[in-house]
């Protein structure tokens, strides 16, 4: 079960499974658990064209290193591709959330595909650095001349690959110069900046020592 708004049933604690054929009741706790599972009886699941396209899309996206779900809801096919990786020992985490909607085109001669992608990263080693990369996919139209499921999968993967390449380029062109600029040389001694906070306490130490000298002044000064 992929618990997201696309899979939620009428604002309840029931969610469709990733295929959209089962309906699961969720019990919320420290770790959510499934209380019961039943077959769906929603009329939307009986639309043969949409059902065929949804099943083909799920088979194409399944097993690509992330959790994928495909549902028929509100007269459209909703696709969600999600992944979360956390390395506590490495002090970093990252998440990938892609959402797409496939609808019949206004002319009825094809399908339109829209969607968005959000990538989040978080590093917390000696700091708290977070970044969010968001892109919205322009509307794409498939035609009846090509297998619809294959065309939808191609559109989605092309969009995600372009976003990945754009993110790689952003890291290469922006992050390296920014980090290098942060490690500038100090004007007095010409050494690189030391990020250890305990090495940057000279003024505080002098203040503390001065206070000790004042407290220990001879009696004739009083």
mmCIF file of N, CA and C in Angstrom, residues 92-189:
data_model
loop_
_atom_site.group_PDB
_atom_site.id
_atom_site.type_symbol
_atom_site.label_atom_id
_atom_site.label_comp_id
_atom_site.label_asym_id
_atom_site.label_seq_id
_atom_site.Cartn_x
_atom_site.Cartn_y
_atom_site.Cartn_z
ATOM 1 N N UNK A 92 22.571 11.448 6.019
ATOM 2 C CA UNK A 92 21.887 12.048 4.887
ATOM 3 C C UNK A 92 20.636 11.244 4.558
ATOM 4 N N UNK A 93 19.721 11.891 3.859
ATOM 5 C CA UNK A 93 18.504 11.231 3.393
ATOM 6 C C UNK A 93 18.051 11.901 2.104
ATOM 7 N N UNK A 94 17.243 11.188 1.339
ATOM 8 C CA UNK A 94 16.727 11.730 0.090
ATOM 9 C C UNK A 94 15.391 11.097 -0.254
ATOM 10 N N UNK A 95 14.532 11.853 -0.907
ATOM 11 C CA UNK A 95 13.220 11.331 -1.299
ATOM 12 C C UNK A 95 12.901 11.755 -2.727
ATOM 13 N N UNK A 96 12.114 10.918 -3.392
ATOM 14 C CA UNK A 96 11.707 11.137 -4.785
ATOM 15 C C UNK A 96 10.202 10.935 -4.842
ATOM 16 N N UNK A 97 9.473 11.926 -5.337
ATOM 17 C CA UNK A 97 8.021 11.821 -5.463
ATOM 18 C C UNK A 97 7.607 12.348 -6.835
ATOM 19 N N UNK A 98 7.104 11.444 -7.661
ATOM 20 C CA UNK A 98 6.621 11.810 -8.994
ATOM 21 C C UNK A 98 5.131 11.487 -9.072
ATOM 22 N N UNK A 99 4.342 12.452 -9.546
ATOM 23 C CA UNK A 99 2.893 12.293 -9.649
ATOM 24 C C UNK A 99 2.452 12.640 -11.071
ATOM 25 N N UNK A 100 1.648 11.755 -11.667
ATOM 26 C CA UNK A 100 1.188 11.961 -13.040
ATOM 27 C C UNK A 100 -0.307 11.659 -13.129
ATOM 28 N N UNK A 101 -0.954 12.341 -14.077
ATOM 29 C CA UNK A 101 -2.378 12.129 -14.335
ATOM 30 C C UNK A 101 -2.552 11.910 -15.835
ATOM 31 N N UNK A 102 -3.250 10.829 -16.179
ATOM 32 C CA UNK A 102 -3.524 10.500 -17.581
ATOM 33 C C UNK A 102 -5.032 10.596 -17.787
ATOM 34 N N UNK A 103 -5.437 11.452 -18.720
ATOM 35 C CA UNK A 103 -6.859 11.649 -19.023
ATOM 36 C C UNK A 103 -7.081 11.525 -20.529
ATOM 37 N N UNK A 104 -8.322 11.253 -20.887
ATOM 38 C CA UNK A 104 -8.666 11.273 -22.304
ATOM 39 C C UNK A 104 -8.639 12.721 -22.783
ATOM 40 N N UNK A 105 -8.128 12.936 -23.984
ATOM 41 C CA UNK A 105 -8.034 14.294 -24.519
ATOM 42 C C UNK A 105 -9.415 14.835 -24.833
ATOM 43 N N UNK A 106 -9.500 16.146 -24.967
ATOM 44 C CA UNK A 106 -10.800 16.786 -25.181
ATOM 45 C C UNK A 106 -11.471 16.314 -26.468
ATOM 46 N N UNK A 107 -10.670 16.019 -27.485
ATOM 47 C CA UNK A 107 -11.249 15.559 -28.738
ATOM 48 C C UNK A 107 -11.600 14.089 -28.749
ATOM 49 N N UNK A 108 -11.153 13.369 -27.705
ATOM 50 C CA UNK A 108 -11.453 11.950 -27.625
ATOM 51 C C UNK A 108 -10.603 11.084 -28.528
ATOM 52 N N UNK A 109 -9.538 11.654 -29.128
ATOM 53 C CA UNK A 109 -8.709 10.887 -30.058
ATOM 54 C C UNK A 109 -7.383 10.467 -29.448
ATOM 55 N N UNK A 110 -7.190 10.677 -28.179
ATOM 56 C CA UNK A 110 -5.931 10.308 -27.539
ATOM 57 C C UNK A 110 -6.000 10.535 -26.045
ATOM 58 N N UNK A 111 -4.824 10.623 -25.430
ATOM 59 C CA UNK A 111 -4.722 10.802 -23.986
ATOM 60 C C UNK A 111 -3.750 11.936 -23.690
ATOM 61 N N UNK A 112 -4.014 12.679 -22.630
ATOM 62 C CA UNK A 112 -3.100 13.731 -22.190
ATOM 63 C C UNK A 112 -2.420 13.288 -20.901
ATOM 64 N N UNK A 113 -1.145 13.632 -20.782
ATOM 65 C CA UNK A 113 -0.347 13.258 -19.611
ATOM 66 C C UNK A 113 0.214 14.527 -18.993
ATOM 67 N N UNK A 114 -0.054 14.745 -17.721
ATOM 68 C CA UNK A 114 0.513 15.862 -16.968
ATOM 69 C C UNK A 114 1.115 15.315 -15.682
ATOM 70 N N UNK A 115 2.000 16.086 -15.073
ATOM 71 C CA UNK A 115 2.588 15.592 -13.833
ATOM 72 C C UNK A 115 3.649 16.521 -13.290
ATOM 73 N N UNK A 116 4.268 16.079 -12.209
ATOM 74 C CA UNK A 116 5.315 16.863 -11.553
ATOM 75 C C UNK A 116 6.265 15.920 -10.834
ATOM 76 N N UNK A 117 7.446 16.440 -10.531
ATOM 77 C CA UNK A 117 8.478 15.667 -9.841
ATOM 78 C C UNK A 117 9.079 16.531 -8.745
ATOM 79 N N UNK A 118 9.235 15.950 -7.556
ATOM 80 C CA UNK A 118 9.852 16.663 -6.438
ATOM 81 C C UNK A 118 10.923 15.767 -5.819
ATOM 82 N N UNK A 119 12.142 16.303 -5.727
ATOM 83 C CA UNK A 119 13.268 15.588 -5.129
ATOM 84 C C UNK A 119 13.751 16.401 -3.934
ATOM 85 N N UNK A 120 13.858 15.753 -2.789
ATOM 86 C CA UNK A 120 14.323 16.425 -1.576
ATOM 87 C C UNK A 120 15.563 15.715 -1.042
ATOM 88 N N UNK A 121 16.527 16.501 -0.586
ATOM 89 C CA UNK A 121 17.724 15.949 0.045
ATOM 90 C C UNK A 121 17.964 16.662 1.367
ATOM 91 N N UNK A 122 18.590 15.955 2.289
ATOM 92 C CA UNK A 122 18.827 16.506 3.626
ATOM 93 C C UNK A 122 20.156 15.963 4.144
ATOM 94 N N UNK A 123 21.065 16.860 4.474
ATOM 95 C CA UNK A 123 22.348 16.508 5.078
ATOM 96 C C UNK A 123 22.424 17.182 6.447
ATOM 97 N N UNK A 124 22.816 16.426 7.457
ATOM 98 C CA UNK A 124 22.856 17.021 8.797
ATOM 99 C C UNK A 124 24.171 16.742 9.519
ATOM 100 N N UNK A 125 25.273 16.659 8.788
ATOM 101 C CA UNK A 125 26.586 16.492 9.405
ATOM 102 C C UNK A 125 27.171 17.868 9.711
ATOM 103 N N UNK A 126 27.275 18.205 10.998
ATOM 104 C CA UNK A 126 27.776 19.507 11.452
ATOM 105 C C UNK A 126 26.958 20.670 10.890
ATOM 106 N N UNK A 127 25.741 20.403 10.433
ATOM 107 C CA UNK A 127 24.922 21.477 9.871
ATOM 108 C C UNK A 127 23.527 20.923 9.614
ATOM 109 N N UNK A 128 22.707 21.709 8.944
ATOM 110 C CA UNK A 128 21.362 21.269 8.564
ATOM 111 C C UNK A 128 21.085 21.827 7.174
ATOM 112 N N UNK A 129 21.520 21.100 6.164
ATOM 113 C CA UNK A 129 21.417 21.561 4.784
ATOM 114 C C UNK A 129 20.322 20.774 4.077
ATOM 115 N N UNK A 130 19.343 21.479 3.520
ATOM 116 C CA UNK A 130 18.249 20.845 2.802
ATOM 117 C C UNK A 130 18.089 21.508 1.437
ATOM 118 N N UNK A 131 17.668 20.711 0.477
ATOM 119 C CA UNK A 131 17.400 21.257 -0.853
ATOM 120 C C UNK A 131 16.175 20.564 -1.436
ATOM 121 N N UNK A 132 15.424 21.304 -2.231
ATOM 122 C CA UNK A 132 14.229 20.774 -2.887
ATOM 123 C C UNK A 132 14.290 21.123 -4.370
ATOM 124 N N UNK A 133 14.152 20.110 -5.195
ATOM 125 C CA UNK A 133 14.173 20.274 -6.652
ATOM 126 C C UNK A 133 12.787 19.906 -7.170
ATOM 127 N N UNK A 134 12.082 20.861 -7.783
ATOM 128 C CA UNK A 134 10.713 20.637 -8.251
ATOM 129 C C UNK A 134 10.605 21.021 -9.719
ATOM 130 N N UNK A 135 9.994 20.150 -10.492
ATOM 131 C CA UNK A 135 9.748 20.426 -11.902
ATOM 132 C C UNK A 135 8.340 19.953 -12.272
ATOM 133 N N UNK A 136 7.673 20.733 -13.118
ATOM 134 C CA UNK A 136 6.343 20.367 -13.607
ATOM 135 C C UNK A 136 6.441 19.993 -15.080
ATOM 136 N N UNK A 137 5.840 18.877 -15.429
ATOM 137 C CA UNK A 137 5.921 18.384 -16.795
ATOM 138 C C UNK A 137 4.886 19.085 -17.673
ATOM 139 N N UNK A 138 5.294 19.604 -18.818
ATOM 140 C CA UNK A 138 4.308 20.197 -19.729
ATOM 141 C C UNK A 138 3.351 19.129 -20.244
ATOM 142 N N UNK A 139 2.165 19.551 -20.561
ATOM 143 C CA UNK A 139 1.147 18.596 -21.007
ATOM 144 C C UNK A 139 1.588 17.910 -22.295
ATOM 145 N N UNK A 140 1.488 16.590 -22.305
ATOM 146 C CA UNK A 140 1.840 15.799 -23.480
ATOM 147 C C UNK A 140 0.607 15.047 -23.954
ATOM 148 N N UNK A 141 0.492 14.877 -25.254
ATOM 149 C CA UNK A 141 -0.670 14.215 -25.849
ATOM 150 C C UNK A 141 -0.201 12.990 -26.608
ATOM 151 N N UNK A 142 -0.816 11.859 -26.315
ATOM 152 C CA UNK A 142 -0.533 10.638 -27.059
ATOM 153 C C UNK A 142 -1.589 10.469 -28.145
ATOM 154 N N UNK A 143 -1.280 9.680 -29.134
ATOM 155 C CA UNK A 143 -2.223 9.438 -30.226
ATOM 156 C C UNK A 143 -2.628 7.974 -30.235
ATOM 157 N N UNK A 144 -3.689 7.707 -30.940
ATOM 158 C CA UNK A 144 -4.150 6.323 -31.031
ATOM 159 C C UNK A 144 -3.261 5.482 -31.938
ATOM 160 N N UNK A 145 -2.338 6.133 -32.665
ATOM 161 C CA UNK A 145 -1.502 5.377 -33.582
ATOM 162 C C UNK A 145 -0.458 4.528 -32.886
ATOM 163 N N UNK A 146 -0.059 4.896 -31.665
ATOM 164 C CA UNK A 146 0.948 4.144 -30.921
ATOM 165 C C UNK A 146 0.288 3.423 -29.753
ATOM 166 N N UNK A 147 0.880 2.321 -29.282
ATOM 167 C CA UNK A 147 0.357 1.687 -28.065
ATOM 168 C C UNK A 147 0.356 2.699 -26.924
ATOM 169 N N UNK A 148 -0.811 2.951 -26.361
ATOM 170 C CA UNK A 148 -0.955 4.049 -25.405
ATOM 171 C C UNK A 148 -0.083 3.833 -24.175
ATOM 172 N N UNK A 149 -0.102 2.641 -23.601
ATOM 173 C CA UNK A 149 0.667 2.389 -22.381
ATOM 174 C C UNK A 149 2.153 2.612 -22.617
ATOM 175 N N UNK A 150 2.664 2.119 -23.732
ATOM 176 C CA UNK A 150 4.085 2.288 -24.034
ATOM 177 C C UNK A 150 4.424 3.763 -24.214
ATOM 178 N N UNK A 151 3.523 4.511 -24.838
ATOM 179 C CA UNK A 151 3.765 5.934 -25.057
ATOM 180 C C UNK A 151 3.738 6.702 -23.736
ATOM 181 N N UNK A 152 2.816 6.366 -22.845
ATOM 182 C CA UNK A 152 2.751 7.027 -21.540
ATOM 183 C C UNK A 152 4.026 6.759 -20.747
ATOM 184 N N UNK A 153 4.478 5.521 -20.747
ATOM 185 C CA UNK A 153 5.708 5.174 -20.029
ATOM 186 C C UNK A 153 6.896 5.932 -20.614
ATOM 187 N N UNK A 154 6.957 6.037 -21.932
ATOM 188 C CA UNK A 154 8.063 6.762 -22.566
ATOM 189 C C UNK A 154 8.050 8.234 -22.167
ATOM 190 N N UNK A 155 6.872 8.858 -22.158
ATOM 191 C CA UNK A 155 6.765 10.272 -21.787
ATOM 192 C C UNK A 155 7.229 10.485 -20.349
ATOM 193 N N UNK A 156 6.800 9.613 -19.452
ATOM 194 C CA UNK A 156 7.165 9.748 -18.038
ATOM 195 C C UNK A 156 8.666 9.572 -17.842
ATOM 196 N N UNK A 157 9.229 8.527 -18.434
ATOM 197 C CA UNK A 157 10.655 8.261 -18.242
ATOM 198 C C UNK A 157 11.521 9.335 -18.893
ATOM 199 N N UNK A 158 11.110 9.853 -20.046
ATOM 200 C CA UNK A 158 11.866 10.939 -20.684
ATOM 201 C C UNK A 158 11.890 12.173 -19.791
ATOM 202 N N UNK A 159 10.741 12.492 -19.200
ATOM 203 C CA UNK A 159 10.670 13.652 -18.311
ATOM 204 C C UNK A 159 11.564 13.461 -17.089
ATOM 205 N N UNK A 160 11.525 12.289 -16.477
ATOM 206 C CA UNK A 160 12.334 12.044 -15.287
ATOM 207 C C UNK A 160 13.823 12.034 -15.616
ATOM 208 N N UNK A 161 14.193 11.473 -16.759
ATOM 209 C CA UNK A 161 15.605 11.460 -17.147
ATOM 210 C C UNK A 161 16.125 12.874 -17.399
ATOM 211 N N UNK A 162 15.299 13.723 -18.022
ATOM 212 C CA UNK A 162 15.708 15.111 -18.247
ATOM 213 C C UNK A 162 15.867 15.856 -16.923
ATOM 214 N N UNK A 163 14.965 15.596 -15.980
ATOM 215 C CA UNK A 163 15.084 16.240 -14.665
ATOM 216 C C UNK A 163 16.355 15.787 -13.954
ATOM 217 N N UNK A 164 16.656 14.500 -14.073
ATOM 218 C CA UNK A 164 17.858 13.978 -13.428
ATOM 219 C C UNK A 164 19.108 14.606 -14.034
ATOM 220 N N UNK A 165 19.140 14.715 -15.358
ATOM 221 C CA UNK A 165 20.285 15.338 -16.021
ATOM 222 C C UNK A 165 20.403 16.812 -15.639
ATOM 223 N N UNK A 166 19.265 17.498 -15.535
ATOM 224 C CA UNK A 166 19.286 18.905 -15.129
ATOM 225 C C UNK A 166 19.815 19.062 -13.714
ATOM 226 N N UNK A 167 19.428 18.156 -12.828
ATOM 227 C CA UNK A 167 19.903 18.218 -11.447
ATOM 228 C C UNK A 167 21.399 17.943 -11.371
ATOM 229 N N UNK A 168 21.876 16.983 -12.158
ATOM 230 C CA UNK A 168 23.317 16.716 -12.189
ATOM 231 C C UNK A 168 24.090 17.943 -12.660
ATOM 232 N N UNK A 169 23.574 18.602 -13.689
ATOM 233 C CA UNK A 169 24.242 19.803 -14.174
ATOM 234 C C UNK A 169 24.220 20.925 -13.158
ATOM 235 N N UNK A 170 23.121 21.044 -12.425
ATOM 236 C CA UNK A 170 23.025 22.080 -11.395
ATOM 237 C C UNK A 170 24.046 21.851 -10.291
ATOM 238 N N UNK A 171 24.220 20.598 -9.900
ATOM 239 C CA UNK A 171 25.194 20.276 -8.855
ATOM 240 C C UNK A 171 26.611 20.595 -9.327
ATOM 241 N N UNK A 172 26.915 20.235 -10.577
ATOM 242 C CA UNK A 172 28.270 20.456 -11.089
ATOM 243 C C UNK A 172 28.598 21.935 -11.248
ATOM 244 N N UNK A 173 27.611 22.739 -11.654
ATOM 245 C CA UNK A 173 27.893 24.142 -11.959
ATOM 246 C C UNK A 173 27.713 25.077 -10.768
ATOM 247 N N UNK A 174 26.890 24.690 -9.794
ATOM 248 C CA UNK A 174 26.570 25.609 -8.697
ATOM 249 C C UNK A 174 27.168 25.191 -7.361
ATOM 250 N N UNK A 175 27.058 23.915 -7.032
ATOM 251 C CA UNK A 175 27.444 23.490 -5.687
ATOM 252 C C UNK A 175 28.949 23.582 -5.455
ATOM 253 N N UNK A 176 29.737 23.166 -6.423
ATOM 254 C CA UNK A 176 31.187 23.191 -6.224
ATOM 255 C C UNK A 176 31.719 24.607 -6.018
ATOM 256 N N UNK A 177 31.372 25.575 -6.880
ATOM 257 C CA UNK A 177 31.857 26.943 -6.623
ATOM 258 C C UNK A 177 31.346 27.517 -5.308
ATOM 259 N N UNK A 178 30.096 27.189 -4.948
ATOM 260 C CA UNK A 178 29.549 27.722 -3.698
ATOM 261 C C UNK A 178 30.307 27.182 -2.495
ATOM 262 N N UNK A 179 30.565 25.889 -2.487
ATOM 263 C CA UNK A 179 31.296 25.292 -1.363
ATOM 264 C C UNK A 179 32.735 25.799 -1.320
ATOM 265 N N UNK A 180 33.338 25.984 -2.484
ATOM 266 C CA UNK A 180 34.707 26.491 -2.516
ATOM 267 C C UNK A 180 34.768 27.912 -1.983
ATOM 268 N N UNK A 181 33.747 28.706 -2.296
ATOM 269 C CA UNK A 181 33.719 30.084 -1.803
ATOM 270 C C UNK A 181 33.561 30.131 -0.289
ATOM 271 N N UNK A 182 32.827 29.177 0.267
ATOM 272 C CA UNK A 182 32.649 29.158 1.717
ATOM 273 C C UNK A 182 33.964 28.872 2.434
ATOM 274 N N UNK A 183 34.815 28.052 1.825
ATOM 275 C CA UNK A 183 36.095 27.715 2.447
ATOM 276 C C UNK A 183 37.171 28.724 2.024
ATOM 277 N N UNK A 184 36.843 29.997 2.169
ATOM 278 C CA UNK A 184 37.788 31.051 1.803
ATOM 279 C C UNK A 184 38.904 31.145 2.847
ATOM 280 N N UNK A 185 39.991 31.755 2.457
ATOM 281 C CA UNK A 185 41.120 31.906 3.372
ATOM 282 C C UNK A 185 40.885 33.087 4.310
ATOM 283 N N UNK A 186 41.303 32.928 5.549
ATOM 284 C CA UNK A 186 41.175 34.016 6.502
ATOM 285 C C UNK A 186 42.216 35.089 6.200
ATOM 286 N N UNK A 187 41.861 36.365 6.340
ATOM 287 C CA UNK A 187 42.780 37.437 5.932
ATOM 288 C C UNK A 187 44.019 37.556 6.812
ATOM 289 N N UNK A 188 43.972 37.130 8.069
ATOM 290 C CA UNK A 188 45.094 37.353 8.969
ATOM 291 C C UNK A 188 46.204 36.323 8.785
ATOM 292 N N UNK A 189 45.841 35.049 8.811
ATOM 293 C CA UNK A 189 46.879 34.018 8.772
ATOM 294 C C UNK A 189 46.927 33.247 7.459
#
